[in-house]
Coordinates of C-alpha atoms in Angstrom, one line a residue:
Chain A
X1 CA -19.7 8.4 0.3
X2 CA -17.6 9.1 3.4
X3 CA -19.1 9.8 6.8
X4 CA -16.4 12.5 7.1
X5 CA -17.0 15.2 4.4
X6 CA -14.0 17.0 2.8
X7 CA -14.0 19.2 -0.3
X8 CA -12.7 17.1 -3.2
X9 CA -10.3 19.8 -4.2
X10 CA -8.5 22.9 -3.1
X11 CA -6.0 25.2 -4.6
X12 CA -3.7 28.2 -4.0
X13 CA -0.7 30.0 -5.3
X14 CA 2.7 29.8 -3.7
X15 CA 2.8 31.8 -0.4
X16 CA -0.9 31.7 0.1
X17 CA -2.8 30.2 3.0
X18 CA -5.3 27.5 2.3
X19 CA -7.7 25.6 4.6
X20 CA -9.3 22.2 4.2
X21 CA -12.4 21.4 6.1
X22 CA -13.6 18.0 7.5
X23 CA -17.2 17.7 8.7
X24 CA -18.5 14.9 10.8
X25 CA -21.0 14.3 13.6
X26 CA -21.3 14.0 17.3
X27 CA -20.4 10.3 17.3
X28 CA -17.0 10.8 15.5
X29 CA -15.4 14.2 15.4
X30 CA -17.6 15.5 18.2
X31 CA -16.3 13.0 20.6
X32 CA -12.9 11.9 19.4
X33 CA -9.6 13.5 18.3
X34 CA -8.9 14.3 14.6
X35 CA -5.7 13.4 12.7
X36 CA -4.6 14.6 9.3
X37 CA -2.6 12.7 6.7
X38 CA -0.7 13.9 3.6
X39 CA -0.3 11.6 0.7
X40 CA 2.2 12.6 -2.0
X41 CA 1.7 10.9 -5.4
X42 CA 2.7 7.3 -5.4
X43 CA 3.7 7.1 -1.8
X44 CA 2.2 5.9 1.5
X45 CA 0.3 8.4 3.6
X46 CA 2.2 10.4 6.3
X47 CA 0.9 11.6 9.6
X48 CA 0.7 15.4 9.4
X49 CA -1.4 16.5 12.4
X50 CA -2.5 14.4 15.4
X51 CA -4.8 15.0 18.4
X52 CA -6.6 17.9 16.5
X53 CA -3.7 20.3 16.5
X54 CA -0.4 18.6 17.3
X55 CA 2.5 18.4 14.8
X56 CA 4.7 15.3 14.8
X57 CA 8.4 16.0 14.9
X58 CA 9.7 17.1 11.5
X59 CA 6.4 18.6 10.2
X60 CA 6.8 22.3 9.4
X61 CA 4.9 24.8 11.5
X62 CA 3.3 26.0 8.3
X63 CA 0.8 23.1 8.9
X64 CA -1.8 23.6 11.7
X65 CA -5.0 21.9 12.7
X66 CA -8.1 22.9 14.7
X67 CA -11.3 21.4 15.8
X68 CA -14.6 22.9 16.8
X69 CA -17.7 20.8 17.6
X70 CA -18.2 18.3 14.8
X71 CA -15.8 19.9 12.3
X72 CA -12.1 20.1 11.9
X73 CA -9.8 22.1 9.7
X74 CA -6.3 21.8 8.3
X75 CA -4.5 25.1 7.4
X76 CA -1.4 25.4 5.3
X77 CA 0.3 28.8 5.3
X78 CA 3.1 29.9 3.0
X79 CA 2.0 27.4 0.4
X80 CA 4.8 25.6 -1.4
X81 CA 4.9 23.5 -4.6
X82 CA 5.9 20.5 -2.6
X83 CA 2.6 20.7 -0.6
X84 CA 0.7 19.5 -3.7
X85 CA -0.8 16.3 -2.4
X86 CA -3.9 14.6 -1.2
X87 CA -5.0 15.3 2.4
X88 CA -7.2 13.2 4.6
X89 CA -8.8 13.7 7.9
X90 CA -9.4 10.7 10.2
X91 CA -11.0 9.9 13.5
X92 CA -12.6 7.2 15.5
X93 CA -16.3 6.7 15.6
X94 CA -18.3 5.6 18.7
X95 CA -19.7 2.7 16.7
X96 CA -16.3 1.2 17.1
X97 CA -14.7 1.8 13.8
X98 CA -12.2 4.1 12.2
X99 CA -13.0 6.7 9.6
X100 CA -11.2 8.6 6.9
X101 CA -12.6 11.6 5.0
X102 CA -12.9 11.3 1.3
X103 CA -9.7 13.2 0.7
X104 CA -8.9 16.7 -0.7
X105 CA -6.6 17.1 -3.7
X106 CA -4.5 20.2 -3.2
X107 CA -3.2 21.9 -6.3
X108 CA -0.5 24.6 -6.1
X109 CA -1.1 26.9 -9.0
Chain B
X1 CA 14.3 2.8 12.5
X2 CA 10.7 1.7 12.4
X3 CA 9.9 -0.5 9.4
X4 CA 6.7 -2.1 8.3
X5 CA 6.8 -4.5 5.3
X6 CA 3.6 -6.0 3.9
X7 CA 3.5 -9.1 1.8
X8 CA 1.0 -11.6 0.5
X9 CA -0.8 -9.6 -2.1
X10 CA -1.6 -10.8 -5.5
X11 CA -4.5 -11.9 -7.7
X12 CA -7.3 -13.7 -5.8
X13 CA -10.6 -15.0 -7.1
X14 CA -13.8 -13.7 -5.6
X15 CA -15.1 -15.9 -2.8
X16 CA -11.7 -17.5 -2.1
X17 CA -9.2 -16.5 0.6
X18 CA -6.0 -14.5 1.0
X19 CA -3.7 -13.8 3.9
X20 CA -1.7 -10.6 4.2
X21 CA 1.2 -10.2 6.5
X22 CA 3.1 -7.3 7.9
X23 CA 6.6 -7.7 9.3
X24 CA 7.6 -5.1 11.8
X25 CA 11.0 -4.0 13.1
X26 CA 12.7 -1.1 14.9
X27 CA 10.2 -0.8 17.8
X28 CA 8.7 -2.8 20.6
X29 CA 6.0 -4.5 18.6
X30 CA 4.0 -5.8 21.5
X31 CA 3.5 -2.2 22.8
X32 CA 1.6 -0.8 19.9
X33 CA -1.9 -1.1 18.3
X34 CA -1.7 -2.0 14.6
X35 CA -4.1 -1.1 11.8
X36 CA -4.9 -2.1 8.2
X37 CA -5.9 0.6 5.8
X38 CA -6.7 0.1 2.1
X39 CA -6.8 2.3 -1.0
X40 CA -8.6 1.3 -4.2
X41 CA -6.9 2.5 -7.4
X42 CA -7.4 6.2 -7.8
X43 CA -9.6 6.4 -4.7
X44 CA -9.3 7.6 -1.1
X45 CA -8.1 5.8 2.0
X46 CA -10.4 3.4 3.8
X47 CA -9.8 2.1 7.3
X48 CA -10.2 -1.6 7.5
X49 CA -9.3 -3.0 11.0
X50 CA -7.3 -2.5 14.2
X51 CA -5.9 -4.8 16.8
X52 CA -4.9 -3.7 20.3
X53 CA -1.3 -3.9 21.5
X54 CA -2.1 -7.1 23.4
X55 CA -4.4 -8.7 20.8
X56 CA -7.4 -8.7 23.1
X57 CA -9.4 -6.1 21.2
X58 CA -10.2 -6.1 17.4
X59 CA -12.4 -3.7 15.6
X60 CA -13.4 -3.8 11.9
X61 CA -15.0 -1.6 9.3
X62 CA -18.6 -2.6 8.7
X63 CA -17.8 -3.6 5.1
X64 CA -15.4 -6.4 6.2
X65 CA -16.9 -7.5 9.5
X66 CA -17.4 -11.2 9.5
X67 CA -15.2 -11.8 6.4
X68 CA -11.8 -10.4 7.4
X69 CA -9.8 -11.3 10.5
X70 CA -7.0 -9.3 12.0
X71 CA -4.4 -11.0 14.2
X72 CA -0.9 -10.6 15.5
X73 CA 1.9 -12.7 16.7
X74 CA 3.9 -10.7 19.2
X75 CA 6.6 -13.4 19.4
X76 CA 7.3 -13.0 15.7
X77 CA 6.6 -9.2 15.3
X78 CA 4.0 -10.0 12.7
X79 CA 0.6 -8.6 11.9
X80 CA -1.9 -10.5 9.6
X81 CA -5.1 -9.9 7.8
X82 CA -7.1 -13.0 6.7
X83 CA -9.4 -12.1 3.9
X84 CA -12.2 -14.5 3.3
X85 CA -14.7 -14.2 0.5
X86 CA -13.0 -11.0 -1.0
X87 CA -15.1 -9.0 -3.5
X88 CA -13.9 -7.3 -6.7
X89 CA -14.6 -3.9 -5.2
X90 CA -12.0 -4.8 -2.5
X91 CA -9.2 -4.6 -5.1
X92 CA -6.8 -2.1 -3.4
X93 CA -3.4 -1.4 -2.0
X94 CA -3.4 -2.7 1.6
X95 CA -1.3 -0.8 4.1
X96 CA -0.4 -1.8 7.6
X97 CA 0.3 1.1 10.0
X98 CA 1.4 1.5 13.6
X99 CA -1.1 3.0 16.0
X100 CA -0.9 4.3 19.5
X101 CA 1.4 2.9 22.2
X102 CA -0.4 0.8 24.9
X103 CA -3.7 1.5 23.3
X104 CA -6.7 -0.7 22.8
X105 CA -7.0 0.6 19.2
X106 CA -9.7 3.2 19.4
X107 CA -7.9 6.0 17.5
X108 CA -6.9 6.5 13.9
X109 CA -3.5 7.7 14.9
X110 CA -1.1 6.1 12.4
X111 CA 2.5 7.3 12.7
X112 CA 4.3 4.8 10.6
X113 CA 3.1 3.1 7.4
X114 CA 4.4 0.3 5.2
X115 CA 4.6 0.7 1.4
X116 CA 1.6 -1.5 0.9
X117 CA 0.8 -4.8 -0.9
X118 CA -1.6 -4.8 -3.8
X119 CA -4.6 -7.2 -3.8
X120 CA -6.5 -7.7 -7.0
X121 CA -9.8 -9.6 -6.7
X122 CA -10.8 -10.9 -10.1
X123 CA -11.9 -14.0 -11.7

């Protein structure tokens, strides 16, 4: 059971907008920045969003992140088939350890 | 280009030891914090440990504290993870990943990842 709670699955049709939530507490999301990772099948994870809402170079602007209080969200607009992957939120905890959410499997219908 | 290449995985018996390595290239190794992250088969990502850019600070997941040791050799551009008394439930792909520049490690910002090395803990 992860300290950071994500829905296990999400889905959408091509072109739709989907959001994935990540819920934590005051000692992790509430006091540290959130990063998001995309993991395509059989590959290493890739940094998708950092510092709550910043996109690394090369990440399409269809991907966006936000944070409010002890929760964060990843939004994907204009959903494409290649977005089908697992998505993880991550942050630091004030008890001096890193945390990942349990992951959300995104299916493009 | 930035490259991280893990090695040292394999089959290890519970209660013994295994040392993983991660060879880095393409960036100034001594400027960056470095992390280990693992993923059990069919499961999610689990953060394991981080070491600061200068090696002074090390932080561990509660589940491995006291059994695993992270270290780095900035003269050889190499990151290591000494796994003592591994448990069957720690069977996983182990990834090394680059953290923040000039950081003491307290952030799960991982911009480059290796392809991982598979560790199987079994008798």
